Coordinates of C-alpha atoms and ligand atoms in Angstrom, one line a residue:
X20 CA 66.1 79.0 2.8
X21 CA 66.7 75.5 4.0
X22 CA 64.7 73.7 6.1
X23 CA 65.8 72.5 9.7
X24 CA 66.3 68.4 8.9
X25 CA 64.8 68.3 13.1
X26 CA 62.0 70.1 12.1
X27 CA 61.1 68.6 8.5
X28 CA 61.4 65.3 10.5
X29 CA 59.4 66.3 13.4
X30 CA 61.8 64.5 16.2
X31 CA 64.1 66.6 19.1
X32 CA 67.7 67.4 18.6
X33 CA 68.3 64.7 21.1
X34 CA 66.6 62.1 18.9
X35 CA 68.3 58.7 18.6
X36 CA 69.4 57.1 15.0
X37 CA 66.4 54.9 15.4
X38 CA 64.1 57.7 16.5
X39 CA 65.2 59.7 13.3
X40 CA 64.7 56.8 11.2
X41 CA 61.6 55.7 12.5
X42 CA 60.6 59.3 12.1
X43 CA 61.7 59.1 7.9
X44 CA 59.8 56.3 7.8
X45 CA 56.4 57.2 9.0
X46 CA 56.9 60.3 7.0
X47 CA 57.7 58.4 3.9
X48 CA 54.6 56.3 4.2
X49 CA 52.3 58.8 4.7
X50 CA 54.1 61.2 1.8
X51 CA 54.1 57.8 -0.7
X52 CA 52.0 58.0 -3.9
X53 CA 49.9 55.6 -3.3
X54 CA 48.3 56.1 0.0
X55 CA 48.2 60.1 -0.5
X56 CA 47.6 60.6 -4.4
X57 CA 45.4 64.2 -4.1
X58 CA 48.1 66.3 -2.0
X59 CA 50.0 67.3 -5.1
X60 CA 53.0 68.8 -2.7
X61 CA 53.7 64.9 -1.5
X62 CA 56.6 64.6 -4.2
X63 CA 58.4 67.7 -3.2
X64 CA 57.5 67.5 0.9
X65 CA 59.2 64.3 0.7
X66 CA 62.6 65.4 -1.1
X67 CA 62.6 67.7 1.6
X68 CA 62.3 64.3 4.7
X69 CA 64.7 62.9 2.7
X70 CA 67.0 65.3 2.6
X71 CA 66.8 66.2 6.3
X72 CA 67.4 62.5 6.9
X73 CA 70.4 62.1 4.8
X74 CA 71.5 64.9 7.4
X75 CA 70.8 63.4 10.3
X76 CA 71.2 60.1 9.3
X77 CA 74.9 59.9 8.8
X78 CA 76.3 60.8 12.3
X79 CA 79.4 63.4 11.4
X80 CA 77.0 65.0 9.1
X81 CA 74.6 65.6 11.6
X82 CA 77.2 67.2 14.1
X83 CA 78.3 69.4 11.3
X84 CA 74.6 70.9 10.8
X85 CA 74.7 70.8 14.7
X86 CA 77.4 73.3 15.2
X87 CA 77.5 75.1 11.5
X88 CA 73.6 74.5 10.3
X89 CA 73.3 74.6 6.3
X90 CA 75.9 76.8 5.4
X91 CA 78.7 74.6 7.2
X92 CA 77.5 71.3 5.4
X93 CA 77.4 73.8 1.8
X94 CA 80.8 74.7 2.4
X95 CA 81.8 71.2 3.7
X96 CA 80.7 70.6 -0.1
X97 CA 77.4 68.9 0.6
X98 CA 74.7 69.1 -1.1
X99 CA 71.9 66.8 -1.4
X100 CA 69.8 66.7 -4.6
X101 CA 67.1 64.3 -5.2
X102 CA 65.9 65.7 -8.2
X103 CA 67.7 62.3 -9.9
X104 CA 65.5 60.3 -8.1
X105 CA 61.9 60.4 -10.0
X106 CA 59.5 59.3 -8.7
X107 CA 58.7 58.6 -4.7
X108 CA 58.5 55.4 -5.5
X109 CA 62.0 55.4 -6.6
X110 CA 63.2 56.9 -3.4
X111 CA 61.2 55.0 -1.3
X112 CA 62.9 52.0 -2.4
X113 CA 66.8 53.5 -2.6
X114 CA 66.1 53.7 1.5
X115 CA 64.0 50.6 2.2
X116 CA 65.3 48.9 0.0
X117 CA 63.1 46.5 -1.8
X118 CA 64.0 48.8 -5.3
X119 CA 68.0 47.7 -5.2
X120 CA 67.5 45.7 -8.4
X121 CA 67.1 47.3 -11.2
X122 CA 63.8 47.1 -12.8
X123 CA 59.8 47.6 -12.5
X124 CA 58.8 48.1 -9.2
X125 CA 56.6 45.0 -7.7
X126 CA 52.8 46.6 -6.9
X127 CA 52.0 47.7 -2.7
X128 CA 49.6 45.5 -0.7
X129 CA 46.4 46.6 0.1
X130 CA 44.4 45.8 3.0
X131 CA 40.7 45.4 3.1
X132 CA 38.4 45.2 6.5
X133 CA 35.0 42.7 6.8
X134 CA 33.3 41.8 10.0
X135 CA 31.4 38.8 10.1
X136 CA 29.3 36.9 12.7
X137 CA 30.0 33.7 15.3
X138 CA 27.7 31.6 12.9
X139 CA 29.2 32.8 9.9
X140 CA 33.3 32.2 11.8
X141 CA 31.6 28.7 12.0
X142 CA 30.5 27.5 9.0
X143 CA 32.6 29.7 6.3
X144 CA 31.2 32.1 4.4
X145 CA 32.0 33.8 1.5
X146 CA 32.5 37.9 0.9
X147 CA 32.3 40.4 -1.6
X148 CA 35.2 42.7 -1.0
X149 CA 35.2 46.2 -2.8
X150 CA 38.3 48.4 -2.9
X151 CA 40.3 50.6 -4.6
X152 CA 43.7 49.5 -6.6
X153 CA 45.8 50.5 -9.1
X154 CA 44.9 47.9 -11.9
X155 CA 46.8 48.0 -15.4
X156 CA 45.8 50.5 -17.9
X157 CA 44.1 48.6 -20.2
X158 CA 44.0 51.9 -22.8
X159 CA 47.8 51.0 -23.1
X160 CA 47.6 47.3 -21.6
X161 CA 50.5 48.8 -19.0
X162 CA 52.6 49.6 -21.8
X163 CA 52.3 53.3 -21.3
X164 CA 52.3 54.2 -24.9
X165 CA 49.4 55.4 -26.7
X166 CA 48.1 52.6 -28.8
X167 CA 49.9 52.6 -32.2
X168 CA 52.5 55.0 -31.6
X169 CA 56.7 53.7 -30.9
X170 CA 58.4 52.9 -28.0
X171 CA 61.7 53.6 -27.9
X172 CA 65.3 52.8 -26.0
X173 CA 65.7 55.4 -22.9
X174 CA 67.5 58.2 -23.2
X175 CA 68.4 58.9 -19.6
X176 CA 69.4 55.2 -19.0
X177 CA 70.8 54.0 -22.2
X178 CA 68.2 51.0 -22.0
X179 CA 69.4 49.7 -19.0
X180 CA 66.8 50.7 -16.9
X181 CA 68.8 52.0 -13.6
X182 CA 71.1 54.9 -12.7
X183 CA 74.1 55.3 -10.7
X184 CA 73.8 58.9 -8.4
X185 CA 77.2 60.5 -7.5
X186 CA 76.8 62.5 -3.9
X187 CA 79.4 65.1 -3.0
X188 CA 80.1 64.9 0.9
X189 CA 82.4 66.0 2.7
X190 CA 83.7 62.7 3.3
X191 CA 83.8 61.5 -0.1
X192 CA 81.6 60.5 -3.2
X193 CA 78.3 58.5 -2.8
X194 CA 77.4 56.3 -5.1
X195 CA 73.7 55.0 -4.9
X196 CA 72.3 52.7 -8.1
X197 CA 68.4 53.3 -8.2
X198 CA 65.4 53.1 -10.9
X199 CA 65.7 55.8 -13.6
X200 CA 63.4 58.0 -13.5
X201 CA 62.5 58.5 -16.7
X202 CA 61.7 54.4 -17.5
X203 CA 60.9 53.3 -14.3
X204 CA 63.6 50.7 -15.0
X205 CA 61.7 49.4 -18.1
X206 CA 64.7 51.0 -20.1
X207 CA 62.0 52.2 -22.8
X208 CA 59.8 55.0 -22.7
X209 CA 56.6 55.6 -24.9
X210 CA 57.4 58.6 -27.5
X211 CA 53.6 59.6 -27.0
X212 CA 52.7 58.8 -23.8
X213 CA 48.8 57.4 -23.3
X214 CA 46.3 59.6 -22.5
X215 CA 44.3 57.5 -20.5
X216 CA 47.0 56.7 -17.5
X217 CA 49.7 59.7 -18.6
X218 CA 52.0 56.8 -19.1
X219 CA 52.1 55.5 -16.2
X220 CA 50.5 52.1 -17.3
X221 CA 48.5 52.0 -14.4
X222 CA 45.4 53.4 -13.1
X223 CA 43.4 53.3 -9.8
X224 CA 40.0 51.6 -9.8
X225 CA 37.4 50.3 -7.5
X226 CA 37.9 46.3 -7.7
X227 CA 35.6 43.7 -6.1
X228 CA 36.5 40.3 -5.6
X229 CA 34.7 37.2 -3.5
X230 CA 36.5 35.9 -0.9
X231 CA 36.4 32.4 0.7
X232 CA 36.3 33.0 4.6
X233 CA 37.4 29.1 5.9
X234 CA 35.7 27.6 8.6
X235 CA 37.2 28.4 11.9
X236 CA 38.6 32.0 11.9
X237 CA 39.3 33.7 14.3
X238 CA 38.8 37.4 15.2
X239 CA 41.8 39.7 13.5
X240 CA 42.9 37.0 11.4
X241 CA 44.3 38.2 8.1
X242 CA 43.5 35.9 4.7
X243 CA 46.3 36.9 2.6
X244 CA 45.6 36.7 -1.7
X245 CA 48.6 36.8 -3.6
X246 CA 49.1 39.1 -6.5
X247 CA 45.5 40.5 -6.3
X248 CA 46.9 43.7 -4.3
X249 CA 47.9 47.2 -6.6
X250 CA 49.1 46.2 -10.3
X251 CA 53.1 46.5 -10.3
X252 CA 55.0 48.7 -12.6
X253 CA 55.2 47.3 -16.4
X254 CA 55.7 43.9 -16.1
X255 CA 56.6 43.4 -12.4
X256 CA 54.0 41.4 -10.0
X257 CA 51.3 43.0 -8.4
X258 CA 50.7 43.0 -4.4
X259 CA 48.9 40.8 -2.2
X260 CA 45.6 41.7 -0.9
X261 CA 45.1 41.3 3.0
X262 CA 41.6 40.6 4.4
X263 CA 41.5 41.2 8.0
X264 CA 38.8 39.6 8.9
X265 CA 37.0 40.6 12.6
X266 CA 34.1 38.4 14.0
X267 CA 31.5 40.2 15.9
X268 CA 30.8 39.1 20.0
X269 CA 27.7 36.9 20.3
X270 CA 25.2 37.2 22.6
X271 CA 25.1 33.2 23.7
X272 CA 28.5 31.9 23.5
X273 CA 31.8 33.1 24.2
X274 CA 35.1 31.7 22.3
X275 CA 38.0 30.2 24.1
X276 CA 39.8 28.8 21.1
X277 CA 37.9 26.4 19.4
X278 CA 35.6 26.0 22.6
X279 CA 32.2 28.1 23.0
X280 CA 30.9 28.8 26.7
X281 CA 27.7 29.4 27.3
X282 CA 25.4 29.5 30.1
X283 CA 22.2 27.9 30.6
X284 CA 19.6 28.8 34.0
X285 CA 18.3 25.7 36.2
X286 CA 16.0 25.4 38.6
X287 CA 17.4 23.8 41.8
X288 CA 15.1 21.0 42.4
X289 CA 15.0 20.2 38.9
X290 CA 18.8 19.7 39.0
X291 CA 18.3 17.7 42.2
X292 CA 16.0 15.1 40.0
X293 CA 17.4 14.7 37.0
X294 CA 15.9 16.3 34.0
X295 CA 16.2 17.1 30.3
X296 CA 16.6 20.3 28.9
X297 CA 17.1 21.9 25.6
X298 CA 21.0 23.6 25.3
X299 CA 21.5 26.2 22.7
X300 CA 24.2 25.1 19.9
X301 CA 25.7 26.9 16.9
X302 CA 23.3 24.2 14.9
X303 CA 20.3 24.9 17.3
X304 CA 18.7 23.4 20.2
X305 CA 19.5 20.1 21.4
X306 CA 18.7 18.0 24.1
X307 CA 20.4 17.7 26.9
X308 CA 20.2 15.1 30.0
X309 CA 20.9 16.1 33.5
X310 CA 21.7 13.2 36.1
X311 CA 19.7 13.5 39.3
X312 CA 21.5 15.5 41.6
X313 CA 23.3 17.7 39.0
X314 CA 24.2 20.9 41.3
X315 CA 24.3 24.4 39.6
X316 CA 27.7 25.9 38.6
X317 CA 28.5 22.4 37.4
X318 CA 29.7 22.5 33.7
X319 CA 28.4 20.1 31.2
X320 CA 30.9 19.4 28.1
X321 CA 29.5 18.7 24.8
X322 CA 32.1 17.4 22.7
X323 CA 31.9 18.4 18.8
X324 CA 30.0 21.2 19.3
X325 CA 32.3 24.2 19.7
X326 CA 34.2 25.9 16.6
X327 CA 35.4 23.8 13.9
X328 CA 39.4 24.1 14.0
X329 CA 40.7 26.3 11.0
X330 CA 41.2 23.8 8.2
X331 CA 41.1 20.6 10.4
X332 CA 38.4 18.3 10.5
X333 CA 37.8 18.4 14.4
X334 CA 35.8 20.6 16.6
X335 CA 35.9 21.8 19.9
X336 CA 33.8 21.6 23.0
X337 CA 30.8 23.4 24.3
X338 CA 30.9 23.9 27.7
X339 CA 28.1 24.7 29.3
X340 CA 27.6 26.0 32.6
X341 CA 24.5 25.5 34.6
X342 CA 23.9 28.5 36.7
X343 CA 20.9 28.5 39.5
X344 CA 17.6 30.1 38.1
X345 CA 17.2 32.9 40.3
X346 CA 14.1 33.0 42.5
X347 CA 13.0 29.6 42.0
X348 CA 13.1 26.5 44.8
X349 CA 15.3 28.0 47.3
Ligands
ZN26 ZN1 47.6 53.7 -20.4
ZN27 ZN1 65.6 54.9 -18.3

């Protein structure tokens, strides 16, 4: 028994085309291989989204279901089959696009979270990163053949590495090009598959790597590494790797750009006099002259001694403002 597409999707029968293909979407990236590799019922869960969404996607199909449900789009002569497709993968990419060439799939980006401190946003600092990725199989070095045994022309493609699917609607034939599912688009398959990946060429494994945090960053800033995201398909780049990098609030100074704001306690009649006192900077304590008659909630600027601007050589300011020492000479 067919599912209801409204249902499978999760959105009202009111639900706007962008709705319903927001809807596919969050579906599909939650359902894709790589981000939910133990539910073994992702493949088949997603056939079914994607089937509800070629329903509601296409707008006189969609008011056929509406009126006649399954058996009027059956004996309108649709019938959706996704079986062609292979892998998720595959389908992802016929409706994002991104897969509309033939050939091996380019590898996902991965993202990676590391918090680091006010000092640390100041001078650079460099991280050890850990995280999982799909890295070649080096078994089969990405081949997917078991060492020493043929590879051979596909079958299912002829070699050519992509497939043309024919959909019966009842407004006509479909034709989508896409992977094959049998290569991957290589247009060869392994006669005896490795045993380490299953073929596949890939496998997931925990990677570290250093990163270089620059001088300057900001909270949420992402540091993006090109290729060293998951391994692509045989022969196709890998991802990137995104390092969002947060900095952690510090107890002294505040950020306001590249400025830092602090605060620093006076006594009155020292103000009034003119004194010297020692002002907290990223570097340390430094000295700091006040001219007589200085009144609190006056700020002092020290120039060069905020945050060093992201790959620039200048700095910003430190502002400090004097605040009245509570207590003393009222
Ligand atoms: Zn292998
Ligand atoms: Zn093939």
């Amino acid at each position: 028994m067919p599912q209801d597409p409204y249902e499978l999707l999760g959105v009202g029968h009111d639900a706007s085309e962008q709705e319903i293909k927001k809807a596919f979407r969050q579906l599909a990236r939650e359902l894709h291989p790589d981000v939910n590799a133990h539910d073994p019922d992702a493949e088949e869960k997603f056939k079914d989204a994607a089937e509800a969404y070629e329903i509601l996607s296409d707008a006189e199909r969609r008011a056929t279901y509406d009126r006649y449900g399954h058996e009027g789009l059956k004996s309108g002569g649709y019938a959706p089959n996704f079986d062609g497709f292979g892998s998720i993968g595959d389908l992802f990419n016929a409706f994002f696009g991104g897969g509309a060439a033939a050939g091996p799939a380019q590898g996902e980006s991965v993202g990676v979270a590391v918090e680091i401190d006010l000092i640390e946003a100041a001078q650079g600092v460099t991280r050890k990163v850990s995280f999982q990725a799909v890295d070649r199989c080096e078994h089969c070095h990405g081949n997917g053949a078991e060492p020493g045994t043929p590879i051979e022309t596909c079958d299912r493609c002829g070699g050519a590495g992509q497939l043309q699917a024919v959909t019966r609607t009842p407004f006509g034939q479909m034709v989508r090009t896409m992977p094959c599912d049998v290569c991957h688009g290589d247009g060869r398959v392994a006669t005896k598959p490795c045993r380490q990946c299953r073929g596949r060429g890939r496998l997931t494994a925990r990677r570290e790597l250093e990163v270089d945090i620059p001088a300057g960053i900001s909270d949420g800033q992402r540091i993006r590494l090109a290729g060293r995201g998951h391994a692509g398909e045989m022969g196709a780049p890998a991802g990137d790797l995104y390092v969002i990098v947060s900095v952690a609030a510090d107890d002294r100074f505040v950020r306001e750009g590249d400025d830092l704001i602090t605060s620093l306690d006076v006594a009155a009649p020292l103000a009034a006099l003119g004194a010297t006192l020692e002002v907290s900077t990223l570097e340390g304590g430094v000295p700091v002259e006040l001219a007589p008659g200085t009144q609190p909630g006056e700020v002092l600027t020290l120039r060069e001694q905020g945050m060093p601007a992201l790959r620039r050589s200048r700095r910003g300011s430190l502002r400090v403002g004097l605040a009245k020492l509570s207590g003393v000479g009222d």
